C-alpha positions as a printed Julia matrix, in Angstrom:
122×3 Matrix{Float64}:
 -17.13  36.09  19.21
 -15.88  39.59  18.54
 -14.42  41.65  21.35
 -14.36  45.45  21.35
 -12.0   47.17  23.77
 -12.47  50.76  24.86
 -11.7   53.23  27.61
  -8.02  53.94  27.15
  -6.5   57.39  27.22
  -3.76  59.69  28.42
  -3.66  60.23  32.18
  -1.22  61.36  34.84
   0.42  59.12  37.41
  -1.98  58.41  40.25
  -5.08  58.77  38.1
  -7.66  56.08  37.31
  -9.15  54.62  34.16
 -11.79  52.0   33.47
 -11.43  49.81  30.41
 -14.34  47.93  28.89
 -14.46  44.85  26.7
 -17.79  44.11  25.04
 -18.49  40.75  23.44
 -20.57  40.8   20.29
 -22.76  37.84  21.06
 -23.96  35.55  23.77
 -21.09  34.31  25.84
 -22.34  30.9   26.87
 -19.25  29.33  25.26
 -16.77  31.51  27.09
 -15.07  30.12  30.19
 -12.83  33.04  31.11
 -11.87  36.51  30.01
  -8.65  38.33  30.58
  -6.73  41.52  30.02
  -3.22  41.54  28.65
  -0.99  44.48  27.85
   1.83  45.06  25.44
   4.33  47.89  25.51
   6.49  48.74  22.48
   9.28  46.23  22.03
   8.01  43.99  24.82
   6.13  40.72  24.96
   2.43  40.52  25.71
   1.99  40.52  29.48
  -0.83  39.07  31.57
  -2.73  41.62  33.66
  -5.89  40.0   35.06
  -8.44  37.27  34.36
 -11.93  36.32  35.5
 -14.15  33.31  35.03
 -17.33  34.12  33.16
 -19.68  32.19  35.44
 -17.89  32.31  38.78
 -16.0   34.73  40.98
 -12.52  33.35  40.37
 -10.06  36.09  39.52
  -6.31  36.27  39.02
  -3.97  39.25  38.89
  -0.4   39.86  37.93
   1.68  40.84  40.95
   2.48  44.19  39.36
  -1.19  45.27  39.39
  -2.55  43.45  42.45
  -4.24  45.88  44.81
  -4.49  48.6   42.13
  -6.5   46.96  39.34
  -9.85  45.19  39.58
 -11.39  42.97  36.91
 -15.16  42.52  36.89
 -17.92  41.46  34.53
 -21.51  42.28  33.71
 -23.05  39.13  32.27
 -26.22  40.92  31.2
 -24.15  43.3   29.06
 -21.62  40.68  27.9
 -18.94  43.06  29.13
 -15.79  42.77  31.19
 -14.19  45.77  32.89
 -10.74  46.61  34.17
 -10.74  49.32  36.8
  -7.23  50.73  37.04
  -6.34  52.91  40.01
  -3.09  54.52  41.11
  -1.73  54.3   37.6
   2.03  54.42  37.1
   4.09  55.33  34.03
   5.14  51.67  33.78
   1.47  50.76  33.18
   1.72  52.47  29.78
   0.83  49.92  27.08
  -1.83  48.76  24.67
  -4.37  46.86  26.73
  -6.01  43.94  24.96
  -8.94  41.88  26.12
  -9.18  38.14  25.44
 -11.73  35.37  25.8
 -11.08  31.68  26.25
 -13.42  28.73  25.96
 -11.66  26.22  28.16
  -9.48  27.57  30.97
  -8.54  30.61  33.01
  -4.87  31.18  32.43
  -2.03  33.7   32.5
  -0.78  32.42  29.16
  -2.05  34.08  25.94
  -2.01  30.84  23.96
  -4.98  29.58  25.98
  -7.24  32.38  24.74
  -9.27  32.03  21.57
 -10.59  35.51  20.84
  -8.9   38.9   21.05
  -9.95  42.52  20.99
  -8.21  45.19  18.96
  -6.59  46.84  21.98
  -6.87  50.26  23.6
  -3.93  52.54  24.35
  -3.24  53.57  27.92
  -0.56  56.21  28.45
   0.44  57.33  31.93
   2.61  60.43  32.21
   4.83  61.11  35.21
């Protein structure tokens, strides 16, 4: 499975962005998909996750109420709607797919996108 992230950009604080993650093939083997982010010099950080065939979602406390993860099974695509962006949201956002669990830990994910840069200016 190949994942292609897109939708990043340079925005001002308070603005919104929608990230997309498209899977290259049928996703019947995928159990969950997630978004992580990584800022320079920092560890990869969990943002949000969603089960592929159910409505279970999970969010990091830092984005809860501002970000929404969703999926379009027909398009094999997962989205991350980001509202009320803050400068501390600046990072490379990376989508991931896992075949067995929904988790906040990156080691449980089997496939990764290339990442898309999100920069929020104050």
